[in-house]
PDB file of C-alpha atoms and ligand atoms in Angstrom:
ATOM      1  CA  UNK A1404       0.000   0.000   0.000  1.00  0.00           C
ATOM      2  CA  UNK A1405       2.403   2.303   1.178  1.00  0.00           C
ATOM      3  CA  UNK A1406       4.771   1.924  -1.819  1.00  0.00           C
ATOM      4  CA  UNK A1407       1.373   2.219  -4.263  1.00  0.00           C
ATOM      5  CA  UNK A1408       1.013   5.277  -2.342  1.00  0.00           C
ATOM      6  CA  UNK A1409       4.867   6.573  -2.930  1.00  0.00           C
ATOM      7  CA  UNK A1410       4.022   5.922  -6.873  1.00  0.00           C
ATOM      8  CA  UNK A1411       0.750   7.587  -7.459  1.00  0.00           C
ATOM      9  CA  UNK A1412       2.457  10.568  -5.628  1.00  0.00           C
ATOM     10  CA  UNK A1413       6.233  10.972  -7.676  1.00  0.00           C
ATOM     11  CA  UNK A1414       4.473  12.010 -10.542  1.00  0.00           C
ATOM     12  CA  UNK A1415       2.962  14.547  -9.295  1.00  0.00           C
ATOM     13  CA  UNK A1416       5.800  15.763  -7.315  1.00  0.00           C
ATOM     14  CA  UNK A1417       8.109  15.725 -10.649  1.00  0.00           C
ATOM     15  CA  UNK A1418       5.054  17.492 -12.461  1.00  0.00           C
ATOM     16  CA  UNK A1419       5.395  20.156  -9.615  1.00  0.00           C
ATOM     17  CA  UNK A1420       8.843  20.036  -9.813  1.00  0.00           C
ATOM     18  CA  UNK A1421       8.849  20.434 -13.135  1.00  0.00           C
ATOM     19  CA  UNK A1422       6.479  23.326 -13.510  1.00  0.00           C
ATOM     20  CA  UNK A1423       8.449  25.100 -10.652  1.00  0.00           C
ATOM     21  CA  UNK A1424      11.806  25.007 -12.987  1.00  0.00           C
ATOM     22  CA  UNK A1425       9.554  26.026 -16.000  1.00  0.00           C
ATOM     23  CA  UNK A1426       8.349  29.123 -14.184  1.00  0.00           C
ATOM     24  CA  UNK A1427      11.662  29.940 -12.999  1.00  0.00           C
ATOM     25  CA  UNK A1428      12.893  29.614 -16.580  1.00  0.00           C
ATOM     26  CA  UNK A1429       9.838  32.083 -18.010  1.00  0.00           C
ATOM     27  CA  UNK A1430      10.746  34.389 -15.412  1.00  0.00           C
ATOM     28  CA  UNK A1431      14.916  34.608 -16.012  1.00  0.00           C
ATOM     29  CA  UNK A1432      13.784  34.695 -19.438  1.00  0.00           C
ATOM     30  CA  UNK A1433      11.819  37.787 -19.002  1.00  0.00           C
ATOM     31  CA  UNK A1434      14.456  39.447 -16.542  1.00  0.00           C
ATOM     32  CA  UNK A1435      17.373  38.745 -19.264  1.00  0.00           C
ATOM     33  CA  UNK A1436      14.574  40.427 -22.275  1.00  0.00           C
ATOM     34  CA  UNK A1437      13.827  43.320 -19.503  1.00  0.00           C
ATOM     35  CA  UNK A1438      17.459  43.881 -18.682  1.00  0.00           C
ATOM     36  CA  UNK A1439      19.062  43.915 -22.460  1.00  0.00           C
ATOM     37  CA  UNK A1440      16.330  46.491 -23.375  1.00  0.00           C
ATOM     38  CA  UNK A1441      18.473  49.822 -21.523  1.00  0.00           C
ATOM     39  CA  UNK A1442      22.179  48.603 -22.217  1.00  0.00           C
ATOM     40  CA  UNK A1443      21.139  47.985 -26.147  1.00  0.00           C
ATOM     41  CA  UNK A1444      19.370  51.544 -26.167  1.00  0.00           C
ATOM     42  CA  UNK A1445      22.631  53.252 -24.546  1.00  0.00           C
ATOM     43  CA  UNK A1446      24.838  51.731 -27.113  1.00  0.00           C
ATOM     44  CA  UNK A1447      22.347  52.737 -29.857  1.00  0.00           C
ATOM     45  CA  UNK A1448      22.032  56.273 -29.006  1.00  0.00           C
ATOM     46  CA  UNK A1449      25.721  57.097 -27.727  1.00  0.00           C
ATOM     47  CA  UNK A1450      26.621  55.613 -31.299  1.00  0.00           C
ATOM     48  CA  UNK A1451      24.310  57.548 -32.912  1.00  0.00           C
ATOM     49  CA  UNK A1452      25.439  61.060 -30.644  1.00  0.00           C
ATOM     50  CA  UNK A1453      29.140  60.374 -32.274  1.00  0.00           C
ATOM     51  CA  UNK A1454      27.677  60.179 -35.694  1.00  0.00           C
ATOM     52  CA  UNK A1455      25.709  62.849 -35.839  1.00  0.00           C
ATOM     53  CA  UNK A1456      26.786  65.663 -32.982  1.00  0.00           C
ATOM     54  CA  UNK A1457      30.411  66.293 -34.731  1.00  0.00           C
ATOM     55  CA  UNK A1458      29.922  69.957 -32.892  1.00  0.00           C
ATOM     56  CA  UNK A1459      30.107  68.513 -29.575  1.00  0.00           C
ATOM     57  CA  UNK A1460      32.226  65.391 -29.944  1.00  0.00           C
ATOM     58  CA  UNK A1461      34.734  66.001 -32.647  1.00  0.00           C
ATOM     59  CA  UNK A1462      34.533  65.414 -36.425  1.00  0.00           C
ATOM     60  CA  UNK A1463      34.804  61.261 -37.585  1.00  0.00           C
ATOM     61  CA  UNK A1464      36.361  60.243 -40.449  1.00  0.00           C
ATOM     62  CA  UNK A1465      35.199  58.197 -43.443  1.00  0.00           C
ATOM     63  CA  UNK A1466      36.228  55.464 -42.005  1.00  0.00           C
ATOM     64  CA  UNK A1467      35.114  56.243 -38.445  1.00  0.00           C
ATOM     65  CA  UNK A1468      31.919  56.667 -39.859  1.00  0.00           C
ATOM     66  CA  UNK A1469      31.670  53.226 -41.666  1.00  0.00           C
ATOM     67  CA  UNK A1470      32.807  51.710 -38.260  1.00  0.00           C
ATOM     68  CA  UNK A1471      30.125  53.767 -36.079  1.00  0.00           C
ATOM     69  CA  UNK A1472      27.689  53.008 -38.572  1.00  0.00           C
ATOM     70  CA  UNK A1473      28.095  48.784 -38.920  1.00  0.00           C
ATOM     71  CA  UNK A1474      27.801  49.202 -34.678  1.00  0.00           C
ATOM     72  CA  UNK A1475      24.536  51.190 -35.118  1.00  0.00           C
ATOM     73  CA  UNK A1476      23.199  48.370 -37.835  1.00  0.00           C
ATOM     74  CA  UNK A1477      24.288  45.743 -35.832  1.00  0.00           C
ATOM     75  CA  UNK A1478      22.661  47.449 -32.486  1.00  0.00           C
ATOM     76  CA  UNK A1479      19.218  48.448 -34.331  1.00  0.00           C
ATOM     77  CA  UNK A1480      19.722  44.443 -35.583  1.00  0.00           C
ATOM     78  CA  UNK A1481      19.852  43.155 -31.787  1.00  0.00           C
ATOM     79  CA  UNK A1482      16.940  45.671 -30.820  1.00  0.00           C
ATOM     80  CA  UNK A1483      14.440  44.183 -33.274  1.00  0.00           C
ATOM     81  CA  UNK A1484      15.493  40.669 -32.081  1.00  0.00           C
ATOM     82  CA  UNK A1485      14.445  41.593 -28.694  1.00  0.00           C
ATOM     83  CA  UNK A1486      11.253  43.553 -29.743  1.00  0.00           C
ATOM     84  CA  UNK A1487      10.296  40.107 -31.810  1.00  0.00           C
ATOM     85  CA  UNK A1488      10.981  37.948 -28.566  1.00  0.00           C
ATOM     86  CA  UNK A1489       8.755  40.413 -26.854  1.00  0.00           C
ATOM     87  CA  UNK A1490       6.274  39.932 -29.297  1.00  0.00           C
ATOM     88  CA  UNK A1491       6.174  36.428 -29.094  1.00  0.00           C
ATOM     89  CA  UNK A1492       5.123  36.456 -25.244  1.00  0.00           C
ATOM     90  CA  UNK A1493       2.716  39.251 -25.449  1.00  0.00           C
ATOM     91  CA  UNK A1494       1.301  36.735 -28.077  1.00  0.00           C
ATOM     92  CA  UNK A1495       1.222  34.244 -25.261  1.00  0.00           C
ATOM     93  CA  UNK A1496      -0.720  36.079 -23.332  1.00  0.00           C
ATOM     94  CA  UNK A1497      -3.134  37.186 -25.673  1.00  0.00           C
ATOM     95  CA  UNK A1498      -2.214  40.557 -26.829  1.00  0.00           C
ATOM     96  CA  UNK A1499      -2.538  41.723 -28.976  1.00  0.00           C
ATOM     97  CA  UNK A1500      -2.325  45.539 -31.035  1.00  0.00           C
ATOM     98  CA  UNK A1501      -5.170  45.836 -33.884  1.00  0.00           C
ATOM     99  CA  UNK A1502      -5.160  47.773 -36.853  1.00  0.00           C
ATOM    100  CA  UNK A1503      -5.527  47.881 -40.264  1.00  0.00           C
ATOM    101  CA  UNK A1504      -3.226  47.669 -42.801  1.00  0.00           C
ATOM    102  CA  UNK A1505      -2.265  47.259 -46.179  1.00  0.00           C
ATOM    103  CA  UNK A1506      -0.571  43.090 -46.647  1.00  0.00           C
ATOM    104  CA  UNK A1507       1.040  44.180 -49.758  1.00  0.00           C
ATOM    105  CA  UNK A1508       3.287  46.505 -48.295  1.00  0.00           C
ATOM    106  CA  UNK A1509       3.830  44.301 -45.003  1.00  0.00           C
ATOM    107  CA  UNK A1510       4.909  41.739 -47.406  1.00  0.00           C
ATOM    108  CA  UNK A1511       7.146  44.333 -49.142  1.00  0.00           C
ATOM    109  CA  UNK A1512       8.714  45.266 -45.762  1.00  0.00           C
ATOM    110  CA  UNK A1513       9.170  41.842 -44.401  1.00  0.00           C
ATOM    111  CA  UNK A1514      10.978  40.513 -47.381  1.00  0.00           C
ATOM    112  CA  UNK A1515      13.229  43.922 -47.365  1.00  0.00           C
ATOM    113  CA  UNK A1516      14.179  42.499 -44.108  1.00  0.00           C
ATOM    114  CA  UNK A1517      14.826  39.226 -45.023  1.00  0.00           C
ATOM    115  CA  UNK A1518      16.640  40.110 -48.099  1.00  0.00           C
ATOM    116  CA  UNK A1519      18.504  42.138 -45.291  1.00  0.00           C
ATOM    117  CA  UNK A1520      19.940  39.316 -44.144  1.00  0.00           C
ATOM    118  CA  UNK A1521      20.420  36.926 -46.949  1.00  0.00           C
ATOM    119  CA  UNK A1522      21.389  38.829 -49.863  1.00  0.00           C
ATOM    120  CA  UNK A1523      22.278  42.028 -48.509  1.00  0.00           C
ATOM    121  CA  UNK A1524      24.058  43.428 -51.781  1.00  0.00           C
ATOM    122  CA  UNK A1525      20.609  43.524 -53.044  1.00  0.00           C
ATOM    123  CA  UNK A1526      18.915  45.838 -50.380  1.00  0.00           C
ATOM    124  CA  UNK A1527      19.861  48.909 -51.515  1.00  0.00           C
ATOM    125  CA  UNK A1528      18.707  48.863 -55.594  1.00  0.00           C
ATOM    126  CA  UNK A1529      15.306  47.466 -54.429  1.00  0.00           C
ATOM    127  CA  UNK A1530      14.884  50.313 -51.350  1.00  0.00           C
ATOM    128  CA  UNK A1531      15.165  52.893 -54.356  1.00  0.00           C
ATOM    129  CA  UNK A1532      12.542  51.094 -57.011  1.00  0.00           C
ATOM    130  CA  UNK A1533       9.561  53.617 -57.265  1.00  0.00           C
ATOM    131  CA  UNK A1534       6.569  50.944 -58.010  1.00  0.00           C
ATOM    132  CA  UNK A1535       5.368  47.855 -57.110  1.00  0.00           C
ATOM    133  CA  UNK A1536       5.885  46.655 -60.642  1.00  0.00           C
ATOM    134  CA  UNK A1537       9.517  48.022 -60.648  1.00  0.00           C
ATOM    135  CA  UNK A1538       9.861  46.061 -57.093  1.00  0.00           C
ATOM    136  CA  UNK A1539       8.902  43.109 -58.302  1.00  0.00           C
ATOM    137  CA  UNK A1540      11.102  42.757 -61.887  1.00  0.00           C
ATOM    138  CA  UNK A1541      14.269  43.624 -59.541  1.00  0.00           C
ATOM    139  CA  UNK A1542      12.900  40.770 -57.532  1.00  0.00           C
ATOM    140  CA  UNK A1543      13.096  38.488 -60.596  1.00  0.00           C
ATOM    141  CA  UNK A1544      16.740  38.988 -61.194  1.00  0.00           C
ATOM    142  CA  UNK A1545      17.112  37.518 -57.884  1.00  0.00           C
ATOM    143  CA  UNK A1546      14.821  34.680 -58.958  1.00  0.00           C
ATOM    144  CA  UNK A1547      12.179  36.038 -56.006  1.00  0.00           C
ATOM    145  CA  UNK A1548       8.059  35.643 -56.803  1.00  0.00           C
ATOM    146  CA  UNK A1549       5.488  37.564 -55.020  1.00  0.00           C
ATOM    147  CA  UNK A1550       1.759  37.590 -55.898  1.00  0.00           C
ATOM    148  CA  UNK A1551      -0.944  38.841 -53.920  1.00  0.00           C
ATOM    149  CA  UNK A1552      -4.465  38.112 -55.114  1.00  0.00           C
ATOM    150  CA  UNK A1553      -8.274  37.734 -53.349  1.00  0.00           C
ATOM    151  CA  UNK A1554      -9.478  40.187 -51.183  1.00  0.00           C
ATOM    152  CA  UNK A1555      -6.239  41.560 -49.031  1.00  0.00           C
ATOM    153  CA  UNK A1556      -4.915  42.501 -52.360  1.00  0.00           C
ATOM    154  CA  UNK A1557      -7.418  45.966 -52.259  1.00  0.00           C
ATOM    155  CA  UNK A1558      -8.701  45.868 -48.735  1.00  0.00           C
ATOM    156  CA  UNK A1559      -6.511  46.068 -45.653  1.00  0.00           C
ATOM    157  CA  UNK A1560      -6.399  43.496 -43.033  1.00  0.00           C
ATOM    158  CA  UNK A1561      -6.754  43.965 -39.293  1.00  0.00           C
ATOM    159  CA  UNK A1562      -4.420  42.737 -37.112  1.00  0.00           C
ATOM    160  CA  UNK A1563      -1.629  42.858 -34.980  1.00  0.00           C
ATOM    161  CA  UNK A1564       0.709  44.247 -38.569  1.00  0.00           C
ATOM    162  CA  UNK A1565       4.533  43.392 -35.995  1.00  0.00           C
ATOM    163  CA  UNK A1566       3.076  39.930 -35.523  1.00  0.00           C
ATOM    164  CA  UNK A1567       2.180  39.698 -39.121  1.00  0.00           C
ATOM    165  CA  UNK A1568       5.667  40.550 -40.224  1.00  0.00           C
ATOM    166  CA  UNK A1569       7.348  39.027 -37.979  1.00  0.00           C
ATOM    167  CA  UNK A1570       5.806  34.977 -39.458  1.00  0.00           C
ATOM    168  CA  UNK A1571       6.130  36.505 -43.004  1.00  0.00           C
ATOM    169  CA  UNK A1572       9.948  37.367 -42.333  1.00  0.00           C
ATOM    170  CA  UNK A1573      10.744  34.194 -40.208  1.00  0.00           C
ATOM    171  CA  UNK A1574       9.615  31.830 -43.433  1.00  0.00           C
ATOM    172  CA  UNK A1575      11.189  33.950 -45.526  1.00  0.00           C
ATOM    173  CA  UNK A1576      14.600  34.460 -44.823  1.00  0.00           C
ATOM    174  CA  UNK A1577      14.783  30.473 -44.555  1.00  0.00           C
ATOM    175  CA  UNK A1578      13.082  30.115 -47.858  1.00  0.00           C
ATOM    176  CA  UNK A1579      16.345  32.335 -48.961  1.00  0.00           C
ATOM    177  CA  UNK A1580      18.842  30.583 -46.790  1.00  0.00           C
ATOM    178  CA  UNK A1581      18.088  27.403 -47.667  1.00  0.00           C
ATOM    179  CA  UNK A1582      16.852  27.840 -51.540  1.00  0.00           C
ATOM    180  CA  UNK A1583      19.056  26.497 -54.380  1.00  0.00           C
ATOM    181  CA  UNK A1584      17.670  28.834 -56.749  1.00  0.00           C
ATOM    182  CA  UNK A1585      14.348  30.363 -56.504  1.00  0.00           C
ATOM    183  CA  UNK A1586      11.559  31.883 -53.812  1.00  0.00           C
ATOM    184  CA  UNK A1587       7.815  31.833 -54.261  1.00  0.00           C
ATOM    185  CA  UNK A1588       5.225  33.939 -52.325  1.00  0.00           C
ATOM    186  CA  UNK A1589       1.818  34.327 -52.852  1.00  0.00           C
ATOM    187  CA  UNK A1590      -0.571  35.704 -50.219  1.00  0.00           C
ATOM    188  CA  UNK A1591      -4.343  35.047 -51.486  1.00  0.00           C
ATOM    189  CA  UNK A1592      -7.899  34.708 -49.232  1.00  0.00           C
ATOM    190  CA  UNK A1593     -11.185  35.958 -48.823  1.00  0.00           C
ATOM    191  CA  UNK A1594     -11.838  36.329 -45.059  1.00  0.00           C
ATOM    192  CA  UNK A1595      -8.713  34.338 -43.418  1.00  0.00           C
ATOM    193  CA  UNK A1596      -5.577  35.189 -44.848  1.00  0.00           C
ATOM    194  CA  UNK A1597      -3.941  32.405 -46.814  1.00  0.00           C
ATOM    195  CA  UNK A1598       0.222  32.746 -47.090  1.00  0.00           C
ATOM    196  CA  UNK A1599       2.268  30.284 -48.651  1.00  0.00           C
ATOM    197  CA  UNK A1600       5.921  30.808 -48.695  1.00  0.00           C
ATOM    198  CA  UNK A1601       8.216  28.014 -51.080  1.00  0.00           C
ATOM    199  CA  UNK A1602      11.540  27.524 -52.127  1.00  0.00           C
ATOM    200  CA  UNK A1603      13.366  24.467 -54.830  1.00  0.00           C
ATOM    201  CA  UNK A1604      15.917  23.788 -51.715  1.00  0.00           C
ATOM    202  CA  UNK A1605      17.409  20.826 -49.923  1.00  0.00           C
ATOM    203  CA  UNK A1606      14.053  20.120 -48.568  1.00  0.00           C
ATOM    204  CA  UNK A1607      12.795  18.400 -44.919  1.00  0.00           C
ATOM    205  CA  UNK A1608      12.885  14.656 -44.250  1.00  0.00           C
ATOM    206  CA  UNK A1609       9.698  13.963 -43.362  1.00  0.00           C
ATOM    207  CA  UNK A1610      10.291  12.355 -40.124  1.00  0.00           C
ATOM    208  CA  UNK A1611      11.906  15.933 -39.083  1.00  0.00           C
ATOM    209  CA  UNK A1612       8.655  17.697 -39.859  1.00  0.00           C
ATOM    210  CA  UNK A1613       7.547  18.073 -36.225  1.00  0.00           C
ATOM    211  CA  UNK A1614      11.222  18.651 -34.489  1.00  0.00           C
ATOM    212  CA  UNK A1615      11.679  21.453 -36.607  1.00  0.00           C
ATOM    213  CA  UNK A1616       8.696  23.347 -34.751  1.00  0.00           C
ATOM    214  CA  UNK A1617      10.900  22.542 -31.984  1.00  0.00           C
ATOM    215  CA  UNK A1618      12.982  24.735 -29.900  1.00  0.00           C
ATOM    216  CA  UNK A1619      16.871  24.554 -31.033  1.00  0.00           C
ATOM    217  CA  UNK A1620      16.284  22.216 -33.766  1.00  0.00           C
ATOM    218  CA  UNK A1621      18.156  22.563 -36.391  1.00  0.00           C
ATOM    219  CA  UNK A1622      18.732  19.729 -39.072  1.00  0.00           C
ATOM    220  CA  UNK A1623      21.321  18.144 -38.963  1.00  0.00           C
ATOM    221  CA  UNK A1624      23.375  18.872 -42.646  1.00  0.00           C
ATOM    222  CA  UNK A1625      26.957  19.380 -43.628  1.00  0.00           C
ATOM    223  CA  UNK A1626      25.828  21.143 -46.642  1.00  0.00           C
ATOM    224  CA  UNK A1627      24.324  23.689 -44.696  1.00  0.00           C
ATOM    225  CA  UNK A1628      26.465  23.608 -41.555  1.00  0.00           C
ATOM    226  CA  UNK A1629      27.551  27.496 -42.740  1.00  0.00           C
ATOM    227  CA  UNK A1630      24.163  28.663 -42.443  1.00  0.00           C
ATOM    228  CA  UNK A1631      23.820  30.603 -39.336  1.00  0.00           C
ATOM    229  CA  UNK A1632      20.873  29.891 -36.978  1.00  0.00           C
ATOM    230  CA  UNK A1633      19.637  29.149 -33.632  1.00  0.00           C
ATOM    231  CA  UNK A1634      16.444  26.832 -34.442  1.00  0.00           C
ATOM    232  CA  UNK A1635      14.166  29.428 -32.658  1.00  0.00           C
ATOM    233  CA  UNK A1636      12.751  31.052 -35.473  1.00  0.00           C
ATOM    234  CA  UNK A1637       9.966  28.186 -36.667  1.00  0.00           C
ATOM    235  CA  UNK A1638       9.225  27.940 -32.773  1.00  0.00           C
ATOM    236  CA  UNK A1639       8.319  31.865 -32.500  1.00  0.00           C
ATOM    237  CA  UNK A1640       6.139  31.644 -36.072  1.00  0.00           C
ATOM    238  CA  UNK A1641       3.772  28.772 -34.583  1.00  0.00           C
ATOM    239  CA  UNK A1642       3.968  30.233 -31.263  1.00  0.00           C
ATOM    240  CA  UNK A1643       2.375  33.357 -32.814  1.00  0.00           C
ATOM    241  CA  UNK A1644       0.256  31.654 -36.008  1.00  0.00           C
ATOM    242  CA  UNK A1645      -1.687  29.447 -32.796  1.00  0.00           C
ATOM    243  CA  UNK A1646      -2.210  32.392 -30.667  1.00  0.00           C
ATOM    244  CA  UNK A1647      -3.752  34.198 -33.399  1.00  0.00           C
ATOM    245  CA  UNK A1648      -6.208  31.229 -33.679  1.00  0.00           C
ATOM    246  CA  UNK A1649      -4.616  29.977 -36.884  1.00  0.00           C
ATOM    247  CA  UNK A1650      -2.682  26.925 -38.523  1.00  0.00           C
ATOM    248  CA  UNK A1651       0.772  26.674 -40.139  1.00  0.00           C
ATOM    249  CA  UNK A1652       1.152  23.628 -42.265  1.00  0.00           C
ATOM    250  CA  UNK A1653       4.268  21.865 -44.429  1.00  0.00           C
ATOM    251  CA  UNK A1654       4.823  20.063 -47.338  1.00  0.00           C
ATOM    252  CA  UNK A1655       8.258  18.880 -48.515  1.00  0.00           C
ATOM    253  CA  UNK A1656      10.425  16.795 -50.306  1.00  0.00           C
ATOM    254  CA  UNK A1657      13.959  16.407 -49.276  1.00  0.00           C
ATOM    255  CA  UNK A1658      16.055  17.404 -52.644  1.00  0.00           C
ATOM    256  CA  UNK A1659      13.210  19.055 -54.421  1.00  0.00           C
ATOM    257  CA  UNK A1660      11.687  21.731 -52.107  1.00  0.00           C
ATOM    258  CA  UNK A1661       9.461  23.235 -49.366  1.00  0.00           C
ATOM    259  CA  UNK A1662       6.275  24.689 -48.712  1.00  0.00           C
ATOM    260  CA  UNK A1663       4.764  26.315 -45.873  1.00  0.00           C
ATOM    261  CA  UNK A1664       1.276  27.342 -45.797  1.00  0.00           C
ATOM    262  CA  UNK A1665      -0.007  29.583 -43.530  1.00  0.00           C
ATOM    263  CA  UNK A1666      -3.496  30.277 -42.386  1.00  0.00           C
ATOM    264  CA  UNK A1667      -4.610  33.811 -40.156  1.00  0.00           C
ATOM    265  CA  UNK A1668      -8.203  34.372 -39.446  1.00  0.00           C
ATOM    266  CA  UNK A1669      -8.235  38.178 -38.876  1.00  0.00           C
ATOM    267  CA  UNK A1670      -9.465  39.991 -35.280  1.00  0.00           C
ATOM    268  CA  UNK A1671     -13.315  40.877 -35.983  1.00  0.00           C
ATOM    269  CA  UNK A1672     -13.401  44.503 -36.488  1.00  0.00           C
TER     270      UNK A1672
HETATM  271  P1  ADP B2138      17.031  28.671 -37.729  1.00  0.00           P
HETATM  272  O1  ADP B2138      16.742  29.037 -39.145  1.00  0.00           O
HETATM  273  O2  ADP B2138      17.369  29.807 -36.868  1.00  0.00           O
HETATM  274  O3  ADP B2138      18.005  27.527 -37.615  1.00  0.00           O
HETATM  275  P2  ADP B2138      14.285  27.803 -37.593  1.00  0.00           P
HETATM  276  O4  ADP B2138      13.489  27.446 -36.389  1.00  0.00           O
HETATM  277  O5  ADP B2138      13.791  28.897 -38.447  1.00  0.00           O
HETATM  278  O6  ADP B2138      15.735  28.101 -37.048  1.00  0.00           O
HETATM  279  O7  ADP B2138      14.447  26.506 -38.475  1.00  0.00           O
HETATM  280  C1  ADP B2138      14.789  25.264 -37.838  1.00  0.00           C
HETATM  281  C2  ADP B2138      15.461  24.360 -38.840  1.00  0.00           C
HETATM  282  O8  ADP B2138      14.491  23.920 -39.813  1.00  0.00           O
HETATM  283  C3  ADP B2138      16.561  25.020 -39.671  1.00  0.00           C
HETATM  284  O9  ADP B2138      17.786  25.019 -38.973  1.00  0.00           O
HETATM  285  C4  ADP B2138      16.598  24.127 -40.894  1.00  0.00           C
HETATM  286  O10 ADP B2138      17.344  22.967 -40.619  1.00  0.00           O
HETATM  287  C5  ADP B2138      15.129  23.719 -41.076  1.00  0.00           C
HETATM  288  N1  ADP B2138      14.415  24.571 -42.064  1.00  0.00           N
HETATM  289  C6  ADP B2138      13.629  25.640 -41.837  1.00  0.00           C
HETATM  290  N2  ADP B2138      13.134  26.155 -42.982  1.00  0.00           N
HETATM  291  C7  ADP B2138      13.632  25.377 -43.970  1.00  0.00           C
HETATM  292  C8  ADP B2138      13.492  25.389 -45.406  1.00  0.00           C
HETATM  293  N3  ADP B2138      12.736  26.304 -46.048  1.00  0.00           N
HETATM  294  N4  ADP B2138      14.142  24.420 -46.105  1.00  0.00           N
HETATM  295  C9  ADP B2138      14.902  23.492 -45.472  1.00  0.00           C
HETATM  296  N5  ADP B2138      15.073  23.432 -44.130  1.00  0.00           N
HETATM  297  C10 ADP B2138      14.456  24.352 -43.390  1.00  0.00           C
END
């Protein structure tokens, strides 16, 4: 009886246990996001002062400038890391910031941030095209397909637009790491928003499918071993996509491609 007893109870004192060291996780987690916020912003403006107040500290010189400049990148870089890790726990606890806006130019932004990262020679050429038409040819040369079509394409959509962004640049930038040659996009629906995001890369294995939702999972390929990345990034997306009452789903074939397909229902105005 007694050792029946001591059974029924260990499971419930490692579930305790283990919810204990999961709330003390959450909440170092939240210190470490609330305490990088101030040092990140000091760096970011003193490197900004130097730049731009040559009356008050001295005059830089070209190459000064490039230097102060690649910190202020990299700083602005780290900032909108932490603002997206934010983002994912004020999805968690259901918050959320409505408004309307337009998806093509979310879309535009999103991939200029991508691109950002992946093929940043390109950024600068496609920041100065002057229509969406003149966007999207540049786009081609880099063998990079958008289409928007149904009813998003002329109406805006209301949502939280950060969250938005923040899925559409996530799937992305690892359609453009891990591409061979080419990116499709194409964002269509006519009351949930429908995004699918595919690339002609190495592809997913399919018993991989569900650790890659995983936290630090990241396959396991010499190919790719330069590829930088922490295996957070698909975690964050469904983290958001589920609080938002939606679906992400994945098709792929290792050596011929992948496909994500996203599904957002959008808040009731
Ligand atoms: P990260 O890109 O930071 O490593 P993610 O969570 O975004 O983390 O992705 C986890 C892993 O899933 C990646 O390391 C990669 O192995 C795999 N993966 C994600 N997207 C793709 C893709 N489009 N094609 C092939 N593998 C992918």
């Amino acid at each position: 009886m007694r050792g029946f007893k001591f059974k029924k109870d260990q499971p419930g004192k490692e579930r305790s246990g283990n919810r204990e060291r999961v709330d003390e996780k959450e909440r170092l987690f939240d210190l470490l996001i609330h305490d990088l916020t101030s040092p990140l912003s000091i760096v970011s403006t003193t490197a900004d002062n130097l730049l731009h107040k040559s009356d008050r500290y001295g005059a830089l010189n070209d190459q000064q400038k490039r230097m102060i400049d690649r910190i202020l990148r990299n700083t602005h870089k780290a900032q909108k890391l932490l603002q997206e890790m934010i983002e994912i726990l004020r999805s968690e606890e259901g918050i959320f910031q409505k408004e309307f806006f337009s998806i093509e130019d979310t879309l535009k932004e999103s991939l200029m941030d991508a691109i950002e990262i992946t093929l940043p020679h390109a950024v600068e050429k496609l920041c100065q095209s002057k229509s969406h038409e003149e966007f999207r040819s540049l786009l081609h040369t880099h063998h990079i397909y958008i289409e928007v079509t149904g009813r998003y394409c002329k109406s805006p959509f209301c949502h939280d637009q950060k969250k938005i962004q923040q899925v559409l640049r996530n799937l992305m930038s690892n359609a453009l790491k891990y591409r061979r040659e080419r990116m499709g996009v194409a964002i269509s629906g006519e009351m949930d928003l429908l995004v699918s995001v595919e690339d002609d890369g190495i592809g997913i294995p399919g018993e991989e499918k569900e650790a890659i939702f995983k936290r630090f999972v990241r396959l396991n390929d010499k190919k790719n071993a330069h590829i930088q990345g922490l295996g957070l990034g698909l975690t964050g997306v469904k983290t958001l996509i589920e609080a938002m009452g939606g679906d992400i789903t994945l098709e792929s074939q290792e050596g011929v491609g992948t496909r994500f397909v996203v599904r957002i229902p959008p808040i009731q105005s």
